XYZ file of C-alpha atoms in Angstrom:
600
model
C 130.525 81.349 107.654
C 132.925 82.685 105.839
C 133.763 87.039 105.677
C 135.889 86.840 102.879
C 138.614 85.007 101.574
C 140.614 85.930 104.673
C 138.457 86.369 107.651
C 136.724 83.232 109.498
C 134.374 82.909 112.412
C 132.195 80.247 113.767
C 129.341 79.748 111.729
C 126.508 79.514 114.160
C 127.333 82.981 115.711
C 124.851 85.595 114.627
C 127.556 88.211 113.576
C 127.801 91.019 114.412
C 127.172 95.333 114.911
C 130.414 95.378 115.048
C 131.565 93.544 112.174
C 128.990 95.249 109.758
C 130.557 98.519 111.002
C 133.395 97.397 110.015
C 132.519 96.399 106.972
C 130.270 99.364 106.002
C 134.006 101.772 106.826
C 135.964 99.567 104.606
C 133.737 100.024 101.398
C 133.189 104.161 102.492
C 137.272 104.076 102.773
C 137.474 102.677 99.167
C 139.098 105.512 96.204
C 137.380 102.598 93.472
C 134.288 103.375 94.964
C 133.606 106.163 94.677
C 135.377 106.353 91.329
C 132.834 103.445 90.263
C 130.152 106.081 91.834
C 131.688 109.479 89.941
C 131.821 107.296 86.386
C 127.620 106.556 87.003
C 126.450 108.862 89.683
C 123.682 107.495 91.521
C 119.848 108.818 91.568
C 118.591 111.518 94.333
C 116.485 109.023 96.147
C 119.517 106.878 96.173
C 122.455 108.686 96.207
C 121.243 111.388 99.214
C 118.034 109.807 100.526
C 117.932 106.901 100.882
C 121.800 106.486 101.976
C 120.883 109.375 103.980
C 118.792 106.467 106.062
C 120.766 103.168 105.838
C 123.467 104.892 107.181
C 122.179 106.506 109.983
C 120.614 103.106 110.554
C 123.436 101.177 110.466
C 125.697 103.593 112.745
C 121.918 103.573 115.080
C 121.152 100.111 115.635
C 121.830 98.634 119.599
C 122.348 95.246 117.238
C 122.030 93.256 113.698
C 118.336 92.547 114.650
C 117.968 96.057 115.498
C 119.013 96.686 111.788
C 117.153 93.997 109.955
C 113.830 95.820 111.710
C 114.742 99.502 111.716
C 115.290 98.723 108.346
C 111.812 96.486 107.619
C 110.458 99.189 109.027
C 111.315 102.145 105.982
C 110.025 101.783 102.696
C 113.973 101.134 100.894
C 113.269 97.317 100.560
C 109.964 96.610 100.776
C 105.767 97.001 100.386
C 104.888 97.238 104.347
C 101.121 98.721 105.245
C 99.424 99.037 107.954
C 98.324 96.612 110.298
C 93.944 96.991 109.225
C 95.065 96.156 104.672
C 98.264 93.994 105.680
C 96.230 91.634 106.844
C 93.189 92.174 103.669
C 95.534 92.656 101.924
C 97.834 88.656 102.893
C 93.962 87.255 102.359
C 93.747 88.297 98.709
C 96.514 87.394 97.854
C 96.675 83.994 98.752
C 93.850 83.608 97.059
C 94.856 84.903 93.791
C 97.896 82.521 94.554
C 95.787 78.770 94.310
C 93.559 80.039 91.361
C 97.337 80.584 89.627
C 98.997 78.050 91.116
C 100.319 78.833 93.904
C 99.563 76.114 97.476
C 100.495 77.927 99.939
C 99.464 74.723 102.173
C 102.222 72.850 99.845
C 104.165 73.822 100.627
C 107.411 72.975 103.308
C 106.049 74.845 106.932
C 110.228 76.478 106.727
C 108.692 78.356 103.409
C 107.167 82.332 105.116
C 108.579 85.290 106.182
C 112.287 85.507 108.223
C 111.586 85.041 112.729
C 114.374 87.311 112.547
C 112.274 89.779 111.079
C 109.883 92.853 111.912
C 106.624 90.819 113.639
C 105.541 94.711 112.638
C 105.292 93.011 108.787
C 103.795 89.554 109.098
C 101.180 87.552 109.939
C 100.685 84.694 111.434
C 97.945 82.781 108.735
C 97.292 79.302 109.369
C 100.396 78.208 111.198
C 102.611 79.862 109.290
C 103.739 83.477 109.491
C 103.482 86.299 105.662
C 103.676 89.371 104.671
C 103.764 91.412 101.132
C 106.697 91.274 101.183
C 107.705 88.190 100.829
C 104.586 86.943 98.674
C 105.476 89.124 96.790
C 109.542 87.607 96.799
C 107.315 83.542 96.264
C 105.891 84.395 93.623
C 108.575 84.883 91.939
C 110.006 81.735 93.294
C 107.542 80.863 90.662
C 107.580 82.220 87.991
C 111.585 80.897 88.058
C 111.060 77.565 88.728
C 107.972 76.961 86.402
C 109.419 78.776 82.927
C 113.032 78.775 84.019
C 114.483 76.306 86.475
C 111.797 73.818 85.486
C 113.176 70.281 86.442
C 116.145 71.007 86.153
C 119.205 70.493 89.683
C 118.700 74.627 91.237
C 120.201 77.391 89.648
C 123.253 79.892 90.513
C 121.387 83.040 90.316
C 122.939 86.424 89.903
C 121.610 89.472 91.712
C 121.479 92.765 91.045
C 119.722 95.089 93.767
C 119.155 92.509 95.633
C 118.088 95.212 98.506
C 117.668 93.057 102.502
C 117.825 89.858 100.891
C 114.219 88.543 100.976
C 114.102 86.895 97.154
C 117.886 85.814 97.896
C 115.957 83.341 100.885
C 113.137 82.668 99.830
C 114.459 81.371 96.097
C 117.478 79.272 98.533
C 114.144 77.475 100.572
C 112.387 76.988 97.292
C 115.323 75.021 95.819
C 115.414 77.305 93.356
C 119.165 78.710 93.660
C 122.235 76.564 94.792
C 124.240 80.008 95.618
C 123.489 83.614 95.041
C 126.066 86.463 94.380
C 124.750 89.746 96.083
C 125.308 93.079 93.541
C 124.625 96.394 95.498
C 125.255 98.748 96.830
C 127.550 98.996 99.393
C 125.523 100.731 102.409
C 122.665 97.843 101.539
C 124.880 94.785 101.200
C 125.748 95.027 105.026
C 121.666 95.136 105.181
C 121.692 92.004 102.867
C 124.007 90.082 104.900
C 122.889 90.657 107.860
C 119.509 89.734 107.311
C 120.648 86.564 105.057
C 123.755 85.372 107.599
C 121.893 85.569 110.242
C 118.567 83.265 108.285
C 121.230 81.401 107.797
C 123.810 80.418 110.462
C 125.384 77.817 108.330
C 125.770 78.422 105.089
C 128.961 79.751 103.867
C 129.918 83.395 103.023
C 132.660 85.919 100.994
C 132.332 89.788 101.400
C 133.847 91.036 98.658
C 135.903 94.296 99.828
C 138.089 95.150 96.514
C 138.227 94.644 93.294
C 141.535 92.203 93.863
C 138.790 89.855 96.178
C 136.855 90.149 93.489
C 139.441 88.741 90.454
C 140.587 85.941 93.658
C 137.023 85.092 94.397
C 134.988 81.777 93.128
C 131.489 82.766 93.887
C 130.469 78.571 93.157
C 132.451 78.202 95.917
C 129.681 79.825 98.602
C 126.470 79.558 99.410
C 126.018 83.301 99.108
C 128.649 86.476 98.005
C 128.037 89.742 98.637
C 129.265 92.122 95.469
C 129.452 95.503 95.661
C 127.581 96.220 92.621
C 131.184 98.827 91.454
C 133.318 95.133 91.579
C 131.599 92.971 88.885
C 133.275 93.812 86.165
C 136.117 92.091 88.117
C 134.411 89.059 89.454
C 134.480 85.972 86.972
C 130.703 85.286 86.868
C 131.378 81.225 85.035
C 128.910 78.898 85.551
C 126.078 81.428 86.265
C 122.819 80.360 85.262
C 120.590 83.500 86.633
C 120.254 87.248 86.395
C 117.717 88.464 88.011
C 116.720 92.485 88.725
C 113.536 93.885 90.849
C 112.615 96.691 90.975
C 115.649 98.337 91.653
C 116.730 99.042 87.919
C 114.084 101.495 87.998
C 116.035 103.452 90.385
C 118.720 104.245 88.100
C 119.415 107.068 85.619
C 119.218 104.933 82.414
C 123.128 105.842 81.601
C 123.742 103.478 84.127
C 120.054 101.602 83.195
C 121.777 100.790 79.907
C 125.678 99.400 81.513
C 124.667 97.354 83.443
C 121.808 96.049 80.518
C 124.652 96.227 78.552
C 126.992 94.051 80.973
C 124.593 91.108 82.167
C 123.534 90.930 77.732
C 127.448 91.007 76.679
C 129.660 90.632 79.078
C 128.465 87.543 81.753
C 126.977 83.551 80.551
C 124.146 83.643 82.240
C 121.793 81.971 79.487
C 118.484 82.412 81.330
C 116.957 85.572 83.408
C 113.641 87.165 85.690
C 113.386 91.280 86.010
C 110.323 92.780 87.740
C 110.702 96.294 86.809
C 109.053 99.703 86.181
C 106.386 100.217 83.006
C 103.637 102.205 81.955
C 104.085 103.934 85.040
C 102.227 107.828 84.206
C 103.262 110.856 85.260
C 102.392 114.577 84.505
C 106.322 116.381 83.291
C 105.569 119.423 84.052
C 106.359 117.848 88.062
C 108.221 114.859 87.582
C 110.482 115.585 85.311
C 113.219 114.242 86.041
C 111.626 110.438 85.895
C 112.376 110.892 81.575
C 115.854 110.463 82.675
C 115.371 106.959 84.818
C 113.139 105.880 82.275
C 115.047 102.360 80.483
C 114.343 100.053 82.733
C 112.115 97.876 80.971
C 113.138 98.381 77.589
C 116.319 97.195 76.221
C 116.360 93.501 75.306
C 118.180 92.559 72.621
C 117.744 89.823 69.816
C 118.982 87.227 71.794
C 116.563 86.276 74.370
C 113.690 83.515 73.853
C 110.997 85.639 76.182
C 109.744 82.913 78.182
C 106.797 85.140 80.402
C 106.062 89.262 79.768
C 103.093 89.874 82.499
C 102.136 94.088 83.050
C 99.798 93.368 85.798
C 100.993 90.080 87.625
C 98.857 88.683 90.241
C 100.881 90.441 92.977
C 100.882 93.982 91.390
C 96.112 92.873 91.012
C 96.231 93.441 94.558
C 94.083 96.544 95.495
C 95.223 96.487 98.626
C 99.395 97.092 97.757
C 98.362 99.558 94.959
C 99.013 102.479 96.554
C 102.199 102.015 97.848
C 103.655 100.427 94.081
C 104.654 101.100 90.998
C 103.648 99.452 88.130
C 106.231 96.832 86.964
C 107.048 93.878 84.187
C 107.637 90.486 84.971
C 110.042 89.061 81.889
C 111.196 85.532 82.197
C 113.239 85.102 79.503
C 115.949 82.235 78.073
C 119.083 82.578 74.698
C 119.889 79.297 75.429
C 119.235 78.141 71.709
C 121.148 81.761 69.597
C 117.953 83.469 67.838
C 118.572 83.219 64.501
C 118.867 86.874 63.038
C 117.387 86.241 59.670
C 114.678 86.025 61.037
C 114.268 89.181 62.694
C 113.004 90.499 60.599
C 109.763 88.768 59.879
C 109.008 88.215 63.275
C 108.367 91.277 64.075
C 106.890 91.542 60.731
C 103.859 89.593 61.603
C 104.030 90.485 65.416
C 103.228 93.978 63.838
C 100.603 92.652 61.021
C 98.246 90.765 64.685
C 98.594 93.761 66.277
C 97.314 96.177 62.746
C 94.290 93.757 62.195
C 93.296 94.618 65.815
C 89.860 96.718 65.796
C 91.996 100.023 67.538
C 93.609 100.168 64.653
C 92.025 99.409 61.855
C 88.964 101.853 63.135
C 90.964 104.066 64.475
C 89.317 107.652 62.203
C 85.284 106.016 63.890
C 84.113 107.645 66.642
C 83.699 104.967 69.171
C 80.498 106.073 70.900
C 78.885 104.281 73.178
C 81.002 101.016 72.257
C 83.436 98.928 73.655
C 86.137 101.404 72.757
C 85.539 104.371 74.245
C 87.096 103.257 77.533
C 88.400 99.845 78.093
C 88.068 98.050 80.949
C 90.143 95.692 80.598
C 92.960 95.441 78.257
C 95.382 92.428 78.012
C 98.812 93.140 78.870
C 100.126 89.855 78.933
C 102.022 87.810 75.814
C 99.052 87.768 73.801
C 98.008 91.174 73.711
C 99.172 93.933 71.654
C 101.795 96.146 73.995
C 104.127 93.020 74.088
C 103.556 92.122 71.097
C 105.045 95.734 69.826
C 107.465 95.377 72.409
C 108.493 92.443 71.250
C 108.043 93.852 67.244
C 110.730 96.736 68.515
C 112.733 94.428 70.106
C 113.385 91.682 67.534
C 113.582 93.722 64.794
C 113.323 97.766 65.228
C 111.315 100.168 62.818
C 109.712 103.437 62.154
C 106.286 101.739 61.687
C 106.264 99.627 65.126
C 107.817 102.313 66.682
C 104.967 104.820 65.763
C 102.239 102.001 66.032
C 103.375 101.382 69.592
C 102.850 105.480 71.086
C 99.274 105.723 68.733
C 98.728 102.230 71.202
C 99.671 103.721 74.232
C 97.794 107.592 73.297
C 94.412 104.288 73.617
C 95.794 103.184 77.295
C 96.070 106.906 78.860
C 92.862 107.998 80.272
C 94.043 111.816 80.740
C 95.053 115.055 79.590
C 97.618 116.223 82.149
C 99.577 113.091 81.978
C 101.390 110.386 79.830
C 103.590 106.894 80.341
C 107.669 106.685 81.663
C 109.125 105.746 78.283
C 106.167 107.685 75.843
C 109.320 110.080 75.794
C 112.148 107.795 74.987
C 109.787 105.721 72.162
C 109.183 109.497 70.539
C 113.636 110.019 70.660
C 113.606 106.282 69.607
C 111.558 107.191 66.554
C 113.113 110.097 65.882
C 115.627 108.736 65.843
C 114.986 106.073 62.817
C 113.737 108.263 60.847
C 116.679 110.411 60.541
C 119.069 107.564 59.633
C 116.333 106.415 57.780
C 116.730 109.270 56.264
C 113.123 110.832 55.054
C 112.279 113.598 53.454
C 112.443 116.805 55.431
C 109.313 117.524 55.577
C 107.789 115.043 57.374
C 110.730 114.716 60.022
C 109.712 118.515 61.190
C 106.537 116.960 61.896
C 107.621 114.382 63.754
C 109.958 117.024 65.456
C 107.011 119.393 66.002
C 105.112 116.886 67.495
C 107.618 115.424 69.704
C 108.464 118.257 70.970
C 106.445 119.568 74.543
C 106.959 122.740 76.362
C 108.950 121.204 79.978
C 109.012 123.767 81.863
C 109.821 127.912 82.156
C 105.757 128.011 81.102
C 104.720 132.065 82.105
C 102.412 134.251 80.691
C 104.101 137.320 78.572
C 101.527 138.948 76.844
C 98.420 140.006 75.157
C 96.598 140.555 72.475
C 92.565 140.644 72.628
C 91.457 137.161 71.941
C 94.091 135.312 72.999
C 97.104 135.108 75.291
C 100.958 134.537 74.886
C 102.702 132.248 75.871
C 106.895 130.951 76.302
C 108.051 127.611 76.544
C 111.227 125.821 76.955
C 111.016 123.015 74.554
C 112.961 119.712 74.721
C 113.940 118.835 70.720
C 115.038 115.309 69.279
C 117.874 115.052 67.207
C 119.862 111.775 66.199
C 122.212 112.015 69.121
C 120.512 114.364 71.379
C 117.813 116.987 72.425
C 118.173 121.009 72.908
C 115.919 123.205 75.179
C 114.571 125.613 72.885
C 112.252 128.534 73.634
C 109.591 128.793 72.111
C 106.237 130.948 71.939
C 103.124 130.302 72.041
C 99.395 132.060 70.775
C 96.443 130.935 72.925
C 93.189 131.208 71.967
C 91.288 132.735 75.107
C 88.517 131.315 73.328
C 90.446 127.692 74.744
C 90.661 128.031 77.796
C 93.199 127.324 80.661
C 96.880 127.789 79.612
C 96.643 124.045 80.700
C 96.286 123.182 77.252
C 101.125 123.013 77.040
C 100.518 119.818 79.042
C 97.331 118.484 76.852
C 97.852 116.333 73.857
C 96.149 119.734 72.522
C 99.838 121.399 73.145
C 100.948 118.800 70.312
C 98.735 120.630 67.587
C 98.346 123.948 65.870
C 94.437 123.310 65.724
C 93.379 126.315 62.884
C 93.244 129.612 64.469
C 93.785 128.643 67.370
C 96.919 128.960 68.415
C 100.109 129.535 66.003
C 103.615 128.589 67.423
C 107.702 130.374 66.490
C 110.521 130.766 68.243
C 109.777 134.261 67.622
C 107.629 136.620 70.035
C 106.533 139.560 67.124
C 105.579 136.402 65.207
C 103.246 134.721 66.917
C 102.120 138.142 68.125
C 101.454 139.384 64.684
C 99.797 136.072 63.744
C 97.150 136.486 66.865
C 97.118 139.898 65.145
C 95.522 138.209 61.906
C 94.012 136.970 63.427
C 91.543 138.733 65.297
C 90.551 140.897 62.071
C 87.892 137.485 60.240
C 85.342 136.589 62.532
C 85.306 135.480 66.683
C 86.533 131.989 66.834
C 83.467 131.084 69.001
C 80.181 133.053 68.318
C 76.822 132.588 69.536
C 74.675 131.843 66.615
C 71.251 131.333 68.308
C 68.481 129.330 69.947
C 66.956 126.603 68.933
C 64.369 124.227 70.892
C 66.970 123.846 73.751
C 70.245 124.692 71.694
C 72.557 126.900 71.921
C 73.733 127.419 67.970
C 77.731 127.657 68.270
C 80.043 128.539 65.202
C 83.771 127.805 65.816
C 86.521 127.960 63.208
C 85.967 124.400 61.866
C 81.718 124.283 61.503
C 79.096 124.220 63.458
C 78.492 123.109 67.534
C 74.673 122.436 69.112
C 74.346 122.505 73.040
C 71.924 121.105 74.495
C 71.028 124.287 77.967
C 70.423 120.865 80.046
C 74.207 120.802 80.333
C 74.294 124.877 82.098
C 77.160 126.105 81.831
C 80.157 124.591 80.188
C 84.539 125.909 78.295
C 83.570 124.235 75.336
C 87.509 123.800 74.087
C 88.656 124.172 77.850
C 86.563 121.208 78.519
C 87.309 119.695 75.339
C 83.801 118.438 75.147
C 83.722 120.553 72.232
C 85.806 118.849 70.170
C 83.823 116.092 69.209
C 79.451 114.455 69.321
C 77.706 114.072 72.115
C 74.117 113.229 70.962
C 71.865 114.220 72.104
C 73.549 116.258 74.771
C 76.545 118.134 71.139
C 75.089 118.066 68.147
C 78.194 118.974 65.195
C 77.931 120.096 61.341
C 79.503 121.989 59.091
C 76.743 124.622 57.774
C 74.205 126.623 60.402
C 71.586 124.891 57.861
C 72.524 121.460 59.077
C 72.972 122.294 62.509
C 69.556 123.894 62.126
C 68.087 120.281 60.280
C 69.713 118.552 63.087
C 67.930 119.906 65.746
C 64.531 119.745 64.347
C 65.614 116.216 63.448
C 65.759 115.421 67.839
C 62.915 117.390 68.370
C-alpha cells in the first residue's frame, strides 16, 4: 500500500492508528483546507456535531479496528438498528431483492459485509455476513451494473462523500469499479482510508495532503485515491467514467450543492452519474426552517443527461424496518454519452407536461374527490412512468412557468398534512417567481404569486385582539427575481377560525372573505377587523332540524349532524367541504332545509 507519492510501506501491513492520526494532523494544519471551508461553509451537522464525533474517535481509538468499530456504532456513515430489527430488516431486504433480480446466493462468497466491520451491525445468513448498510450498497452496485456498466469493463469512479468507504468496497467486490477516487471531508477520509486499506491490503493507495500533490497524481495508477474535497479543482480527472454521490449532498448547504453539481457537470469529463439523495421529505417550517437552505440536492441536473433510472422509493427505502432511520431519497442513474440536441428539449418538455395534464388529478381538480381513490391515494407512481418524474424531467429539460406551477399543484395532492411541507416546495416556489418576473407577466399576476408564496417563517405572536378577531404578527419571507427579504406582516384572524396554527397551514396563504385580513400595517388590519364586526356575525347558529344544526357562514349555510358531537368547524376544516351525510352545504337557508328534509 502506497500512501501519497513519497511514502511507501509493506502492502500487507495494516495501516496503524498512529499513521492515521499523523495524516489527520497534517490535513488539520493545511491553510488551503481552512480557506475552502471559509468559502463554502459546512453545515452545523458536519461543521460541529459530526466533526466533534469523528475527531474524538480519531484521537481516542486504541487501534485501526477500534476506530472502524467505533464509527460504525454511530449514525454518521450508515443505518444501524438494534439486533431484533436488524435481522427483520435483512430478511425483508433479501426477499425483496430476489424479486428485483438481485440473487445473493449467486454472488461470489466474498460479496458480503467486511470481516473488519463492527460485529454489532451484522447478521450471518446462509453462510454470508450481511448488514443493512451492506445491502444498501449492494443495491447501488446492482443498479450501476444494470443501467451504466452493462457489458463494459470495470469503471473508473469518482465518489463525493464516500463516508466509511462501504460503497467503494462493494463496487470493487462486484467488479463494477477498477479504480476509485474518494472525495470527502478531511476527517471522514481517515475512516475510509482505514476501512479500505484494511479490507484490501494489497491495494495501491494514494492519500492527497495538498494541492500540489493533487495536481501531480494520476488517479488511474491507483486502486484508491483519497482526496480532501477542497483539492478536487487541482485534480486531473481524465479517464474517469462515473460520478457517484449517495446521501451526502442533502447534508450540504445549497451554495455547496450548486458548487459540486456545477463542478461535476461542467468541469469533469464523466459520462455517467449515479446519485441517491434526499427528495420530498416533509418538514414543519416552524421547526425545521433551516432545511430551506439545504434543500436543492436533487434538482440541479442539467439537460445534457439522459436519465436511465429515476426512482423515489427504491427497494431498500421501502423496507418497513429502516424507515424511521432514513430520509426518503431518489435514485438517479444518467448518461451523457450521446450529446442532447437542444432543439428537441422544448418539445420533449412540453410532451411530458401534456401527458401529466391528461391525468385525473389534474383534469378533475375542481370536482369533489369524495369516496374515490383520488381523495387519499395509498399508492403513487414514483418511478419514470409517474407524474412526479415527468414534471421533474420537464423542468430539467426546459423549465417553464406552466410546468413548475403544475408540479407545485401536484405536490399539494401528495401532502397529507396541513402543517407539513415538502423540503423542495420552497425551491420550486422561488423558481416560479423568478421565471414569472423574467417572462414579464402582468404585475397583478406577479403580486398574486408573491402573496401566495409569502409564508410566515418565524416570530409569530399575538399582538392585539378585537371582539371577533385575533391580531397576529409574523415574519414572512418575500421572494423577488434575485433574492428574498424578511418582512413583518400583520394578520387579523377571525376567532371563529380557531387556533393561531392557521398561519402554518395552507389557510395562511390565502384571504378567505371575512375571516382573515393581511397587511404590512398594524392599524390597517385592526380597522378591517372592526369594520367586519359591524356586519352580521361571521358564524351564527340559525336553527335545528331533524338531527342537524344549521349554521350560517360568510359563504352560505352548513348543516352539521348532531351525531358528530362538539366540533370547531373551521379549526378542524370539516366545515370547508361537504361530508354527506354528516355535513351538508347550501347557498341559502331554504336550500339547506330542503337538503336536510331530502335525507330524512
